[in-house]
PDB file of C-alpha atoms in Angstrom:
ATOM      1  CA  MET A1414       6.745  26.103  34.759  1.00  0.00           C
ATOM      2  CA  PRO A1415      10.031  25.241  36.465  1.00  0.00           C
ATOM      3  CA  GLU A1416      10.015  22.216  39.091  1.00  0.00           C
ATOM      4  CA  ILE A1417      11.371  24.512  41.617  1.00  0.00           C
ATOM      5  CA  LEU A1418       8.710  27.206  41.070  1.00  0.00           C
ATOM      6  CA  LYS A1419       6.021  24.476  41.477  1.00  0.00           C
ATOM      7  CA  LYS A1420       7.527  23.388  44.502  1.00  0.00           C
ATOM      8  CA  PHE A1421       7.612  27.022  46.099  1.00  0.00           C
ATOM      9  CA  LEU A1422       4.159  27.545  45.052  1.00  0.00           C
ATOM     10  CA  GLY A1423       3.010  24.313  46.543  1.00  0.00           C
ATOM     11  CA  LEU A1424       4.682  25.102  49.957  1.00  0.00           C
ATOM     12  CA  PHE A1425       3.361  28.472  49.933  1.00  0.00           C
ATOM     13  CA  SER A1426       0.019  27.263  49.286  1.00  0.00           C
ATOM     14  CA  GLU A1427      -0.188  24.656  51.899  1.00  0.00           C
ATOM     15  CA  GLY A1428       1.210  27.495  54.191  1.00  0.00           C
ATOM     16  CA  LEU A1429      -1.865  29.551  53.421  1.00  0.00           C
ATOM     17  CA  ASN A1430      -4.063  26.761  54.098  1.00  0.00           C
ATOM     18  CA  LYS A1431      -2.614  26.075  57.424  1.00  0.00           C
ATOM     19  CA  VAL A1432      -2.983  29.474  58.150  1.00  0.00           C
ATOM     20  CA  LYS A1433      -6.870  29.178  57.429  1.00  0.00           C
ATOM     21  CA  GLU A1434      -6.790  26.109  59.645  1.00  0.00           C
ATOM     22  CA  GLU A1435      -5.355  28.194  62.285  1.00  0.00           C
ATOM     23  CA  LYS A1436      -2.380  25.938  62.423  1.00  0.00           C
ATOM     24  CA  MET A1437       0.200  28.603  62.848  1.00  0.00           C
ATOM     25  CA  GLU A1438       3.207  26.134  63.755  1.00  0.00           C
ATOM     26  CA  GLU A1439       2.956  24.091  60.659  1.00  0.00           C
ATOM     27  CA  ALA A1440       2.082  27.342  58.577  1.00  0.00           C
ATOM     28  CA  LEU A1441       5.210  28.598  59.847  1.00  0.00           C
ATOM     29  CA  GLU A1442       7.106  25.538  58.639  1.00  0.00           C
ATOM     30  CA  LYS A1443       5.864  25.500  55.414  1.00  0.00           C
ATOM     31  CA  PHE A1444       6.760  29.279  54.935  1.00  0.00           C
ATOM     32  CA  LYS A1445      10.442  28.576  56.150  1.00  0.00           C
ATOM     33  CA  GLU A1446      10.607  25.838  53.591  1.00  0.00           C
ATOM     34  CA  ALA A1447       9.194  28.105  50.915  1.00  0.00           C
ATOM     35  CA  SER A1448      11.694  30.544  52.197  1.00  0.00           C
ATOM     36  CA  GLU A1449      14.577  28.272  51.505  1.00  0.00           C
ATOM     37  CA  LEU A1450      13.315  27.324  48.267  1.00  0.00           C
ATOM     38  CA  SER A1451      12.877  31.320  47.298  1.00  0.00           C
ATOM     39  CA  THR A1452      16.804  31.488  47.716  1.00  0.00           C
ATOM     40  CA  ASP A1453      17.149  28.452  45.240  1.00  0.00           C
ATOM     41  CA  LEU A1454      14.486  30.218  43.114  1.00  0.00           C
ATOM     42  CA  GLN A1455      16.517  33.364  43.259  1.00  0.00           C
ATOM     43  CA  LYS A1456      19.877  31.689  42.117  1.00  0.00           C
ATOM     44  CA  LYS A1457      18.111  29.781  39.573  1.00  0.00           C
ATOM     45  CA  SER A1458      16.453  32.911  38.201  1.00  0.00           C
ATOM     46  CA  GLU A1459      19.925  34.621  37.871  1.00  0.00           C
ATOM     47  CA  GLU A1460      21.195  31.702  36.111  1.00  0.00           C
ATOM     48  CA  MET A1461      18.848  32.137  33.745  1.00  0.00           C
ATOM     49  CA  VAL A1462      20.033  34.009  30.419  1.00  0.00           C
ATOM     50  CA  GLU A1463      16.789  34.139  28.561  1.00  0.00           C
ATOM     51  CA  MET A1464      13.361  35.278  29.653  1.00  0.00           C
ATOM     52  CA  SER A1465      11.742  32.155  31.761  1.00  0.00           C
ATOM     53  CA  GLU A1466       8.373  31.352  33.227  1.00  0.00           C
ATOM     54  CA  LEU A1467       9.731  31.996  36.386  1.00  0.00           C
ATOM     55  CA  SER A1468      10.774  35.311  35.621  1.00  0.00           C
ATOM     56  CA  LYS A1469       7.570  36.055  33.745  1.00  0.00           C
ATOM     57  CA  PHE A1470       5.610  34.973  36.744  1.00  0.00           C
ATOM     58  CA  PHE A1471       7.516  37.226  39.352  1.00  0.00           C
ATOM     59  CA  GLU A1472       7.481  40.217  37.063  1.00  0.00           C
ATOM     60  CA  SER A1473       3.467  39.657  36.294  1.00  0.00           C
ATOM     61  CA  ASP A1474       0.934  41.536  38.937  1.00  0.00           C
ATOM     62  CA  LYS A1475       0.276  37.788  40.110  1.00  0.00           C
ATOM     63  CA  GLY A1476       3.532  36.865  41.167  1.00  0.00           C
ATOM     64  CA  LYS A1477       4.103  40.364  42.901  1.00  0.00           C
ATOM     65  CA  GLU A1478       0.774  39.796  44.863  1.00  0.00           C
ATOM     66  CA  THR A1479       1.654  36.423  45.439  1.00  0.00           C
ATOM     67  CA  LEU A1480       5.149  37.509  47.075  1.00  0.00           C
ATOM     68  CA  LYS A1481       3.635  40.355  48.905  1.00  0.00           C
ATOM     69  CA  LYS A1482       0.877  37.771  50.462  1.00  0.00           C
ATOM     70  CA  TYR A1483       3.772  35.257  51.317  1.00  0.00           C
ATOM     71  CA  ALA A1484       5.461  37.875  53.060  1.00  0.00           C
ATOM     72  CA  GLU A1485       2.291  39.338  55.000  1.00  0.00           C
ATOM     73  CA  VAL A1486       1.582  35.722  56.085  1.00  0.00           C
ATOM     74  CA  TYR A1487       4.929  34.847  56.896  1.00  0.00           C
ATOM     75  CA  ILE A1488       5.165  37.921  59.042  1.00  0.00           C
ATOM     76  CA  SER A1489       1.933  36.921  61.039  1.00  0.00           C
ATOM     77  CA  ALA A1490       2.685  33.415  61.504  1.00  0.00           C
ATOM     78  CA  GLU A1491       6.282  34.523  63.183  1.00  0.00           C
ATOM     79  CA  ASN A1492       3.963  36.957  65.408  1.00  0.00           C
ATOM     80  CA  ALA A1493       1.574  34.222  66.170  1.00  0.00           C
ATOM     81  CA  GLU A1494       4.586  32.224  67.429  1.00  0.00           C
ATOM     82  CA  LYS A1495       6.084  34.747  69.442  1.00  0.00           C
ATOM     83  CA  LEU A1496       2.620  35.482  71.143  1.00  0.00           C
ATOM     84  CA  LYS A1497       2.218  31.724  71.759  1.00  0.00           C
ATOM     85  CA  GLU A1498       5.426  32.099  73.740  1.00  0.00           C
ATOM     86  CA  GLU A1499       4.214  35.015  75.866  1.00  0.00           C
ATOM     87  CA  ILE A1500       0.983  33.415  76.545  1.00  0.00           C
ATOM     88  CA  LYS A1501       2.895  30.438  78.070  1.00  0.00           C
ATOM     89  CA  THR A1502       5.003  32.792  80.017  1.00  0.00           C
ATOM     90  CA  LEU A1503       1.841  34.595  81.365  1.00  0.00           C
ATOM     91  CA  ASN A1504      -0.023  31.225  82.054  1.00  0.00           C
ATOM     92  CA  GLY A1505       2.993  30.043  84.121  1.00  0.00           C
ATOM     93  CA  GLN A1506       2.856  33.456  86.062  1.00  0.00           C
ATOM     94  CA  ILE A1507      -0.977  33.077  86.462  1.00  0.00           C
ATOM     95  CA  LYS A1508      -0.188  29.422  87.933  1.00  0.00           C
ATOM     96  CA  GLU A1509       2.158  30.647  90.385  1.00  0.00           C
ATOM     97  CA  VAL A1510      -0.048  33.712  91.584  1.00  0.00           C
ATOM     98  CA  SER A1511      -2.785  31.041  91.968  1.00  0.00           C
ATOM     99  CA  LYS A1512      -0.460  28.855  93.954  1.00  0.00           C
ATOM    100  CA  SER A1513       0.519  31.647  96.097  1.00  0.00           C
ATOM    101  CA  LEU A1514      -2.974  32.865  96.490  1.00  0.00           C
ATOM    102  CA  GLU A1515      -3.865  29.082  97.627  1.00  0.00           C
ATOM    103  CA  ASP A1516      -1.144  29.126 100.341  1.00  0.00           C
ATOM    104  CA  LEU A1517      -2.037  32.520 101.674  1.00  0.00           C
ATOM    105  CA  LYS A1518      -5.695  31.095 101.977  1.00  0.00           C
ATOM    106  CA  LYS A1519      -4.275  28.033 103.711  1.00  0.00           C
ATOM    107  CA  GLU A1520      -2.153  30.129 105.884  1.00  0.00           C
ATOM    108  CA  LYS A1521      -5.352  32.139 106.827  1.00  0.00           C
ATOM    109  CA  GLU A1522      -7.496  28.989 107.560  1.00  0.00           C
ATOM    110  CA  ASN A1523      -4.558  27.743 109.746  1.00  0.00           C
ATOM    111  CA  ASP A1524      -4.377  31.162 111.526  1.00  0.00           C
ATOM    112  CA  ASP A1525      -8.127  31.295 111.979  1.00  0.00           C
ATOM    113  CA  LYS A1526      -8.126  27.807 113.426  1.00  0.00           C
ATOM    114  CA  THR A1527      -5.227  28.744 115.801  1.00  0.00           C
ATOM    115  CA  THR A1528      -7.278  31.871 116.738  1.00  0.00           C
ATOM    116  CA  THR A1529     -10.209  29.990 117.582  1.00  0.00           C
ATOM    117  CA  GLU A1530      -8.444  27.268 119.414  1.00  0.00           C
ATOM    118  CA  ALA A1531      -7.051  30.118 121.326  1.00  0.00           C
ATOM    119  CA  PHE A1532     -10.192  31.706 122.116  1.00  0.00           C
ATOM    120  CA  LYS A1533     -11.713  28.193 123.022  1.00  0.00           C
ATOM    121  CA  THR A1534      -8.832  27.720 125.706  1.00  0.00           C
ATOM    122  CA  ILE A1535      -9.103  31.159 127.015  1.00  0.00           C
ATOM    123  CA  ASN A1536     -12.757  30.780 127.593  1.00  0.00           C
ATOM    124  CA  GLU A1537     -12.558  27.436 129.196  1.00  0.00           C
ATOM    125  CA  ASP A1538      -9.641  29.231 131.494  1.00  0.00           C
ATOM    126  CA  ILE A1539     -12.017  32.109 132.348  1.00  0.00           C
ATOM    127  CA  SER A1540     -14.983  29.464 133.140  1.00  0.00           C
ATOM    128  CA  GLU A1541     -12.451  27.680 135.459  1.00  0.00           C
ATOM    129  CA  VAL A1542     -11.188  30.826 137.372  1.00  0.00           C
ATOM    130  CA  GLU A1543     -15.198  31.906 137.612  1.00  0.00           C
ATOM    131  CA  LYS A1544     -16.162  28.316 139.131  1.00  0.00           C
ATOM    132  CA  ASN A1545     -13.122  28.741 141.397  1.00  0.00           C
ATOM    133  CA  LEU A1546     -13.864  32.178 142.364  1.00  0.00           C
ATOM    134  CA  ILE A1547     -17.813  31.335 142.922  1.00  0.00           C
ATOM    135  CA  ALA A1548     -16.441  28.251 144.946  1.00  0.00           C
ATOM    136  CA  LYS A1549     -13.966  30.924 147.156  1.00  0.00           C
ATOM    137  CA  PHE A1550     -16.807  33.462 147.727  1.00  0.00           C
ATOM    138  CA  ASP A1551     -19.374  30.680 148.945  1.00  0.00           C
ATOM    139  CA  GLU A1552     -16.528  29.235 151.395  1.00  0.00           C
ATOM    140  CA  LEU A1553     -16.085  33.017 152.507  1.00  0.00           C
ATOM    141  CA  SER A1554     -19.532  33.641 152.626  1.00  0.00           C
ATOM    142  CA  LYS A1555     -20.081  30.628 154.830  1.00  0.00           C
ATOM    143  CA  LYS A1556     -17.197  31.340 156.996  1.00  0.00           C
ATOM    144  CA  ALA A1557     -18.659  35.136 157.382  1.00  0.00           C
ATOM    145  CA  ILE A1558     -22.030  33.641 158.407  1.00  0.00           C
ATOM    146  CA  SER A1559     -20.840  31.237 160.817  1.00  0.00           C
ATOM    147  CA  ARG A1560     -18.652  34.210 162.621  1.00  0.00           C
ATOM    148  CA  ASN A1561     -21.738  36.322 162.696  1.00  0.00           C
ATOM    149  CA  ARG A1562     -23.438  33.632 164.352  1.00  0.00           C
ATOM    150  CA  GLU A1563     -20.994  33.072 167.107  1.00  0.00           C
TER     151      GLU A1563
END
C-alpha cells in the first residue's frame, strides 16, 4: 500500500475516532489534513500508468464506502462547528438579556424604595398636620368655652 494512502487512511481513522469521542474540532482538523492529502492522492493516482494498490482500493466497495463515510463525517464535523458558533452567539445574547433583566430588577427595587420613602414622608406629613389641627382645634375650643363663660 502506498505511503500516502496509509497516511490518508490513518488521518481519516483518527478523525473518526475523534468523532466517536465527540471531539469535533480535533476531528475536523484531522479531516482537513486528510482532505489535503486526498488532493495529493488524486495527483498520485493520475500519475500511475498501471493499476496500483491505490486505484484498486478506491475502485473497491470498501474504498468507495470509506470515501462516502469520510464525506459524511467531514460534513457533520463542519456542521458541528457552525452549531458551536451559533450556540456561542446565543449564549452571548442570553447573557445580555439576563443582565438587562437584572438591571430592570434593580431599577424596580430602587423605584419600590423610592415609593416607600415617599409614602413614609407623606404619612409623617399627614401626622404632623393632624397634630397641628388637633392642637388648633383644642385652642379654638378653649377660646370658645372661655367666651361662653363670659
